[in-house]
């Protein structure tokens, strides 16, 4: 087969290749090209983004979508007409969009990956201006696609709930976590502590700074623990880029006089991320909604206990290895943090079960299952 994959999210100049959908596309593609020598892959990039040649293989061909400058002025024409015409000219057997939408005018066979439907749950979590995507592009894509990949069983049920898609059209393919051999030796703990001004034991949370991630609830829970002398020795490290409506988070830290206790790193490299995870006493991931929640597994792989939300996909990803809390109750988050950090036996149990849970997820398995989906189309 001649399989086309939209790779425009991979080398995002603002966030690097290891953020969000770009992270998914990068590792899925890397493993597909390793395991599949029978099919030919055509990889479509935006010409303004460099380093696409990193994916040149015997079984791959790099192509660039034309006229990217028109997207700013004519977004619909570019994304759904010009791109569709260009794809049709490539005479693909199958086109895979890893980012929720396929050009509406594209008539060929397609597979689409849906990561989450958070905007349908609560539009207030997102900036305005996405009506076309939510009302037309995504619904039309999932109805017209030959197969839909959902990154969790929870996301699959959301697709059925919101769009009425038949169960057998949706296949769950879990995200992977990087091979431990690739990440165990990256990053220097001493250097990363100095780099970010970390002077004490610390709790970490990794997520974009936006309302859906419940960073404000985490900060309030952390603040409520300061009355205990045990927690005076802890800092809270929040690693992630500034997202929509992030200003309230910084205002809260100032209001609670936590500027020396709460550290914002901004976007961090892979090396720094795994060094921080390895050194942290605990990952707290109290999001209101996740389609998957990769940070949970990354922390478990680095032998760090995890406290996460008891809703959406997070119990599915954490399994029996995480401690689940109610993200809508700050006191529940605080109790979870306190329970883990004051019980060394529990910490060791969570570390062991976390390592076992993380081993259930790999990008190679994700690629193998995705290849099966391609063959079913």
Short mmCIF file of C-alpha atoms in Angstrom, two decimals:
data_model
loop_
_atom_site.label_atom_id
_atom_site.label_comp_id
_atom_site.label_asym_id
_atom_site.label_seq_id
_atom_site.Cartn_x
_atom_site.Cartn_y
_atom_site.Cartn_z
CA UNK A 1 0.00 0.00 0.00
CA UNK A 2 0.92 3.61 -0.48
CA UNK A 3 0.08 5.23 2.87
CA UNK A 4 0.07 8.99 3.42
CA UNK A 5 0.49 10.47 6.90
CA UNK A 6 -0.02 14.12 7.85
CA UNK A 7 3.18 15.01 9.76
CA UNK A 8 2.70 18.75 10.18
CA UNK A 9 2.41 18.48 13.95
CA UNK A 10 5.74 16.70 14.42
CA UNK A 11 8.23 19.54 14.24
CA UNK A 12 6.22 22.34 15.77
CA UNK A 13 8.69 25.23 16.14
CA UNK A 14 6.99 26.46 19.32
CA UNK A 15 6.92 23.18 21.22
CA UNK A 16 9.39 20.80 19.57
CA UNK A 17 8.54 17.35 18.33
CA UNK A 18 7.65 15.95 21.74
CA UNK A 19 4.47 17.83 22.60
CA UNK A 20 0.85 16.76 22.25
CA UNK A 21 -0.23 15.35 18.90
CA UNK A 22 3.29 15.95 17.60
CA UNK A 23 4.64 13.56 20.24
CA UNK A 24 2.14 10.91 19.16
CA UNK A 25 2.90 11.33 15.46
CA UNK A 26 6.67 11.37 15.96
CA UNK A 27 6.89 8.10 17.90
CA UNK A 28 4.16 6.31 15.96
CA UNK A 29 5.86 7.14 12.67
CA UNK A 30 9.33 6.26 13.95
CA UNK A 31 8.11 2.79 14.88
CA UNK A 32 5.94 2.25 11.79
CA UNK A 33 8.97 2.86 9.57
CA UNK A 34 10.96 0.33 11.62
CA UNK A 35 8.47 -2.52 11.61
CA UNK A 36 6.84 -2.16 8.19
CA UNK A 37 9.05 -2.72 5.17
CA UNK A 38 6.22 -3.83 2.88
CA UNK A 39 4.26 -0.59 2.52
CA UNK A 40 5.46 2.75 1.19
CA UNK A 41 4.88 5.83 3.34
CA UNK A 42 4.40 9.34 1.98
CA UNK A 43 5.00 11.85 4.77
CA UNK A 44 3.44 15.27 4.37
CA UNK A 45 5.08 18.27 6.05
CA UNK A 46 4.67 22.04 6.05
CA UNK A 47 7.63 23.47 4.05
CA UNK A 48 8.21 26.15 6.70
CA UNK A 49 9.23 23.48 9.21
CA UNK A 50 12.68 21.98 8.89
CA UNK A 51 14.22 18.59 9.73
CA UNK A 52 11.67 16.54 7.81
CA UNK A 53 14.61 14.73 6.23
CA UNK A 54 15.12 12.97 9.58
CA UNK A 55 12.31 10.63 8.48
CA UNK A 56 13.76 9.70 5.11
CA UNK A 57 13.97 5.90 4.81
CA UNK A 58 13.86 3.32 2.04
CA UNK A 59 10.16 2.92 2.78
CA UNK A 60 9.32 6.63 3.07
CA UNK A 61 9.06 9.69 0.85
CA UNK A 62 8.90 13.31 2.04
CA UNK A 63 6.37 15.69 0.48
CA UNK A 64 5.45 19.26 1.35
CA UNK A 65 1.95 20.70 1.30
CA UNK A 66 1.92 23.64 -1.13
CA UNK A 67 1.06 27.28 -0.43
CA UNK A 68 1.14 27.23 3.40
CA UNK A 69 0.96 31.04 3.41
CA UNK A 70 -2.64 30.82 2.17
CA UNK A 71 -3.76 29.09 5.36
CA UNK A 72 -3.59 32.37 7.28
CA UNK A 73 -5.86 34.24 4.87
CA UNK A 74 -7.97 31.42 3.45
CA UNK A 75 -7.96 28.72 6.15
CA UNK A 76 -10.91 26.72 4.82
CA UNK A 77 -9.77 26.86 1.19
CA UNK A 78 -6.24 25.79 2.14
CA UNK A 79 -7.03 23.09 4.69
CA UNK A 80 -10.00 21.45 3.02
CA UNK A 81 -9.71 22.18 -0.71
CA UNK A 82 -6.08 22.79 -1.69
CA UNK A 83 -4.70 20.11 0.63
CA UNK A 84 -7.39 17.66 -0.50
CA UNK A 85 -6.53 18.23 -4.16
CA UNK A 86 -2.82 17.78 -3.44
CA UNK A 87 -3.48 14.52 -1.57
CA UNK A 88 -5.65 13.22 -4.39
CA UNK A 89 -2.80 13.83 -6.85
CA UNK A 90 -0.56 11.48 -4.82
CA UNK A 91 -2.78 8.47 -5.62
CA UNK A 92 -2.65 7.11 -2.08
CA UNK A 93 -4.24 3.86 -1.02
CA UNK A 94 -4.83 5.32 2.43
CA UNK A 95 -4.42 8.66 4.24
CA UNK A 96 -3.94 8.82 8.02
CA UNK A 97 -4.58 12.05 9.89
CA UNK A 98 -3.18 11.88 13.45
CA UNK A 99 -4.87 15.17 14.37
CA UNK A 100 -8.66 14.67 14.35
CA UNK A 101 -9.56 16.00 10.90
CA UNK A 102 -9.25 14.93 7.26
CA UNK A 103 -9.76 17.54 4.50
CA UNK A 104 -13.48 17.61 3.76
CA UNK A 105 -12.98 17.43 0.00
CA UNK A 106 -10.64 14.43 0.13
CA UNK A 107 -12.45 11.47 -1.50
CA UNK A 108 -9.98 8.68 -0.70
CA UNK A 109 -9.84 6.10 2.06
CA UNK A 110 -8.83 7.51 5.43
CA UNK A 111 -7.98 6.71 9.02
CA UNK A 112 -8.18 9.39 11.70
CA UNK A 113 -6.85 9.41 15.26
CA UNK A 114 -9.02 11.07 17.90
CA UNK A 115 -7.08 11.95 21.04
CA UNK A 116 -9.87 13.54 23.06
CA UNK A 117 -13.17 15.36 22.77
CA UNK A 118 -12.63 17.73 25.68
CA UNK A 119 -14.10 20.70 23.82
CA UNK A 120 -17.43 18.89 23.57
CA UNK A 121 -17.44 18.24 27.31
CA UNK A 122 -16.78 21.84 28.26
CA UNK A 123 -16.29 24.55 25.59
CA UNK A 124 -15.31 27.00 28.36
CA UNK A 125 -11.97 25.20 28.67
CA UNK A 126 -10.99 26.50 25.23
CA UNK A 127 -10.64 29.86 23.46
CA UNK A 128 -13.45 30.89 21.14
CA UNK A 129 -13.20 30.56 17.39
CA UNK A 130 -13.33 26.78 17.00
CA UNK A 131 -16.96 26.42 15.92
CA UNK A 132 -16.12 25.23 12.40
CA UNK A 133 -13.87 22.50 13.72
CA UNK A 134 -16.26 21.28 16.40
CA UNK A 135 -19.50 21.57 14.42
CA UNK A 136 -18.35 20.51 10.95
CA UNK A 137 -14.75 19.32 10.47
CA UNK A 138 -14.47 16.75 13.27
CA UNK A 139 -18.03 15.35 12.96
CA UNK A 140 -17.69 15.00 9.18
CA UNK A 141 -14.25 13.42 9.51
CA UNK A 142 -15.33 10.68 11.92
CA UNK A 143 -18.41 9.88 9.85
CA UNK A 144 -16.50 9.69 6.56
CA UNK A 145 -13.35 7.95 7.81
CA UNK A 146 -13.02 4.24 7.08
CA UNK A 147 -11.57 3.59 10.53
CA UNK A 148 -11.13 5.68 13.66
CA UNK A 149 -8.28 5.18 16.11
CA UNK A 150 -9.12 6.17 19.69
CA UNK A 151 -6.22 6.46 22.12
CA UNK A 152 -8.24 5.03 25.03
CA UNK A 153 -11.44 3.14 25.68
CA UNK A 154 -12.76 6.31 27.30
CA UNK A 155 -12.17 8.31 24.11
CA UNK A 156 -13.88 5.56 22.10
CA UNK A 157 -16.98 5.83 24.25
CA UNK A 158 -16.92 9.61 23.83
CA UNK A 159 -16.86 9.23 20.04
CA UNK A 160 -19.88 6.93 20.21
CA UNK A 161 -21.65 9.30 22.61
CA UNK A 162 -21.16 12.51 20.65
CA UNK A 163 -21.30 11.27 17.05
CA UNK A 164 -23.19 7.98 17.12
CA UNK A 165 -20.39 6.10 15.37
CA UNK A 166 -20.74 2.28 15.28
CA UNK A 167 -18.59 0.47 17.83
CA UNK A 168 -16.81 -1.70 15.25
CA UNK A 169 -15.56 1.33 13.30
CA UNK A 170 -13.50 2.55 16.27
CA UNK A 171 -10.33 0.75 17.33
CA UNK A 172 -8.53 1.53 20.59
CA UNK A 173 -4.78 1.88 20.13
CA UNK A 174 -3.08 3.05 23.30
CA UNK A 175 -0.25 5.55 23.18
CA UNK A 176 3.18 4.23 24.08
CA UNK A 177 5.87 5.34 26.46
CA UNK A 178 9.47 5.61 25.32
CA UNK A 179 11.72 2.58 25.78
CA UNK A 180 13.45 2.72 29.16
CA UNK A 181 16.84 2.17 27.50
CA UNK A 182 16.33 5.38 25.57
CA UNK A 183 15.54 7.57 28.57
CA UNK A 184 17.14 6.04 31.65
CA UNK A 185 20.46 7.84 31.25
CA UNK A 186 19.31 11.21 29.94
CA UNK A 187 19.51 14.40 31.99
CA UNK A 188 21.63 15.24 34.99
CA UNK A 189 19.72 15.72 38.22
CA UNK A 190 22.17 18.23 39.69
CA UNK A 191 22.20 20.32 36.55
CA UNK A 192 18.44 20.33 36.21
CA UNK A 193 17.93 21.34 39.85
CA UNK A 194 20.27 24.28 39.39
CA UNK A 195 18.73 25.20 36.05
CA UNK A 196 15.24 25.58 37.50
CA UNK A 197 16.14 26.79 40.99
CA UNK A 198 14.91 23.70 42.84
CA UNK A 199 16.33 23.72 46.36
CA UNK A 200 14.14 21.19 48.19
CA UNK A 201 12.33 17.90 47.70
CA UNK A 202 9.63 18.49 45.14
CA UNK A 203 6.30 17.41 43.73
CA UNK A 204 5.98 17.68 39.95
CA UNK A 205 3.10 18.20 37.56
CA UNK A 206 3.62 18.13 33.79
CA UNK A 207 0.98 19.80 31.64
CA UNK A 208 0.20 22.84 29.55
CA UNK A 209 -0.97 25.75 31.67
CA UNK A 210 -4.66 25.92 30.79
CA UNK A 211 -7.98 25.62 32.68
CA UNK A 212 -8.64 21.97 31.80
CA UNK A 213 -5.45 20.83 33.53
CA UNK A 214 -6.65 22.05 36.96
CA UNK A 215 -3.34 23.64 37.91
CA UNK A 216 -5.16 26.09 40.17
CA UNK A 217 -6.72 23.23 42.12
CA UNK A 218 -3.30 21.62 42.53
CA UNK A 219 -1.76 24.86 43.79
CA UNK A 220 -4.58 25.33 46.31
CA UNK A 221 -4.18 21.73 47.50
CA UNK A 222 -0.42 22.23 47.85
CA UNK A 223 -0.98 25.46 49.78
CA UNK A 224 -3.37 23.73 52.20
CA UNK A 225 -0.59 21.31 53.21
CA UNK A 226 1.85 24.02 54.26
CA UNK A 227 0.44 24.09 57.77
CA UNK A 228 2.15 20.73 58.32
CA UNK A 229 5.88 20.99 59.00
CA UNK A 230 6.45 17.89 56.85
CA UNK A 231 5.49 19.79 53.71
CA UNK A 232 7.55 22.90 54.39
CA UNK A 233 10.43 20.95 52.86
CA UNK A 234 8.66 20.58 49.50
CA UNK A 235 8.45 22.73 46.42
CA UNK A 236 5.91 22.31 43.62
CA UNK A 237 7.39 22.18 40.11
CA UNK A 238 4.96 22.79 37.26
CA UNK A 239 6.46 21.95 33.87
CA UNK A 240 4.69 22.98 30.70
CA UNK A 241 4.11 25.73 28.19
CA UNK A 242 1.76 28.65 28.77
CA UNK A 243 -1.61 27.80 27.30
CA UNK A 244 -4.90 29.60 26.97
CA UNK A 245 -5.97 31.68 29.99
CA UNK A 246 -2.82 30.86 31.96
CA UNK A 247 -2.66 34.27 33.69
CA UNK A 248 -5.00 33.20 36.50
CA UNK A 249 -2.48 30.57 37.58
CA UNK A 250 0.32 33.09 38.12
CA UNK A 251 -2.04 35.47 39.89
CA UNK A 252 -3.05 32.70 42.29
CA UNK A 253 0.59 31.93 43.17
CA UNK A 254 1.17 35.60 44.02
CA UNK A 255 -2.05 35.83 46.01
CA UNK A 256 -1.06 32.81 48.13
CA UNK A 257 2.52 34.08 48.55
CA UNK A 258 3.93 30.93 46.97
CA UNK A 259 6.42 32.49 44.56
CA UNK A 260 9.36 30.74 46.28
CA UNK A 261 7.53 27.44 46.67
CA UNK A 262 5.99 27.03 43.20
CA UNK A 263 8.38 26.83 40.24
CA UNK A 264 7.25 27.21 36.63
CA UNK A 265 9.79 25.75 34.21
CA UNK A 266 8.01 26.53 30.95
CA UNK A 267 8.34 23.97 28.16
CA UNK A 268 11.10 21.47 28.98
CA UNK A 269 13.24 19.23 26.81
CA UNK A 270 12.96 15.46 26.94
CA UNK A 271 16.21 15.21 28.90
CA UNK A 272 15.05 17.70 31.51
CA UNK A 273 11.61 16.10 31.74
CA UNK A 274 12.90 12.65 32.56
CA UNK A 275 15.57 14.00 34.92
CA UNK A 276 12.88 15.89 36.85
CA UNK A 277 10.51 12.92 36.88
CA UNK A 278 13.24 10.64 38.18
CA UNK A 279 14.12 13.03 41.01
CA UNK A 280 10.58 14.06 42.00
CA UNK A 281 8.98 12.59 45.10
CA UNK A 282 5.58 12.46 43.42
CA UNK A 283 3.77 13.30 40.18
CA UNK A 284 0.37 14.92 40.69
CA UNK A 285 -1.82 14.99 37.60
CA UNK A 286 -5.28 16.26 38.68
CA UNK A 287 -6.68 17.11 35.24
CA UNK A 288 -10.41 17.58 34.72
CA UNK A 289 -10.27 15.71 31.42
CA UNK A 290 -7.74 13.63 29.47
CA UNK A 291 -8.05 11.45 26.41
CA UNK A 292 -5.01 9.54 27.62
CA UNK A 293 -2.58 11.19 30.08
CA UNK A 294 0.93 10.16 29.02
CA UNK A 295 2.66 11.87 31.96
CA UNK A 296 1.17 9.22 34.24
CA UNK A 297 3.10 6.45 32.50
CA UNK A 298 6.28 8.50 32.08
CA UNK A 299 6.41 9.07 35.83
CA UNK A 300 5.74 5.41 36.59
CA UNK A 301 8.51 4.38 34.24
CA UNK A 302 10.90 6.67 36.12
CA UNK A 303 9.92 5.03 39.44
CA UNK A 304 7.91 7.99 40.69
CA UNK A 305 4.55 7.46 42.45
CA UNK A 306 1.49 9.04 40.80
CA UNK A 307 -1.58 10.79 42.16
CA UNK A 308 -4.12 11.43 39.40
CA UNK A 309 -7.81 12.07 38.76
CA UNK A 310 -10.50 9.44 39.18
CA UNK A 311 -12.37 10.52 36.04
CA UNK A 312 -12.20 10.26 32.22
CA UNK A 313 -9.28 8.17 30.90
CA UNK A 314 -6.92 8.55 33.84
CA UNK A 315 -8.05 5.49 35.86
CA UNK A 316 -7.73 3.46 32.64
CA UNK A 317 -4.12 4.59 32.11
CA UNK A 318 -3.02 4.46 35.75
CA UNK A 319 -4.60 1.07 36.40
CA UNK A 320 -4.06 -0.16 39.96
CA UNK A 321 -0.73 1.65 40.19
CA UNK A 322 -1.91 5.21 40.77
CA UNK A 323 -3.71 6.82 43.69
CA UNK A 324 -6.95 8.33 42.40
CA UNK A 325 -8.47 11.57 43.69
CA UNK A 326 -11.44 13.79 42.88
CA UNK A 327 -10.04 16.72 40.85
CA UNK A 328 -13.07 18.86 41.66
CA UNK A 329 -12.26 18.73 45.39
CA UNK A 330 -8.99 20.35 46.42
CA UNK A 331 -9.16 18.56 49.76
CA UNK A 332 -9.19 15.21 47.94
CA UNK A 333 -6.05 16.18 45.99
CA UNK A 334 -4.36 17.28 49.22
CA UNK A 335 -5.29 14.03 50.98
CA UNK A 336 -3.83 12.03 48.11
CA UNK A 337 -0.55 13.94 48.23
CA UNK A 338 -0.31 13.57 51.99
CA UNK A 339 -1.16 9.87 51.94
CA UNK A 340 1.65 9.03 49.52
CA UNK A 341 4.35 11.31 50.90
CA UNK A 342 3.86 10.20 54.52
CA UNK A 343 3.84 6.45 53.83
CA UNK A 344 7.13 4.99 52.57
CA UNK A 345 5.72 1.48 52.29
CA UNK A 346 2.95 2.79 50.04
CA UNK A 347 5.51 4.66 47.94
CA UNK A 348 7.53 1.49 47.33
CA UNK A 349 4.39 -0.46 46.46
CA UNK A 350 3.33 2.25 43.98
CA UNK A 351 6.80 2.31 42.41
CA UNK A 352 6.73 -1.45 41.80
CA UNK A 353 3.20 -1.50 40.43
CA UNK A 354 3.92 1.63 38.38
CA UNK A 355 6.86 0.01 36.61
CA UNK A 356 4.67 -2.98 35.75
CA UNK A 357 1.89 -0.72 34.48
CA UNK A 358 4.23 1.33 32.26
CA UNK A 359 5.53 -1.85 30.61
CA UNK A 360 2.05 -2.52 29.23
CA UNK A 361 2.39 0.44 26.87
CA UNK A 362 4.96 0.82 24.08
CA UNK A 363 5.19 2.70 20.81
CA UNK A 364 6.13 -0.50 19.02
CA UNK A 365 2.87 -2.10 20.14
CA UNK A 366 1.02 1.07 19.10
CA UNK A 367 2.63 0.90 15.65
CA UNK A 368 1.83 -2.81 15.25
CA UNK A 369 -1.81 -2.24 16.15
CA UNK A 370 -2.02 0.80 13.87
CA UNK A 371 -0.63 -1.26 11.01
CA UNK A 372 -3.39 -3.81 11.64
CA UNK A 373 -5.92 -0.98 11.34
CA UNK A 374 -4.44 0.06 7.99
CA UNK A 375 -4.79 -3.50 6.73
CA UNK A 376 -8.44 -3.61 7.77
CA UNK A 377 -9.37 -0.59 5.64
#
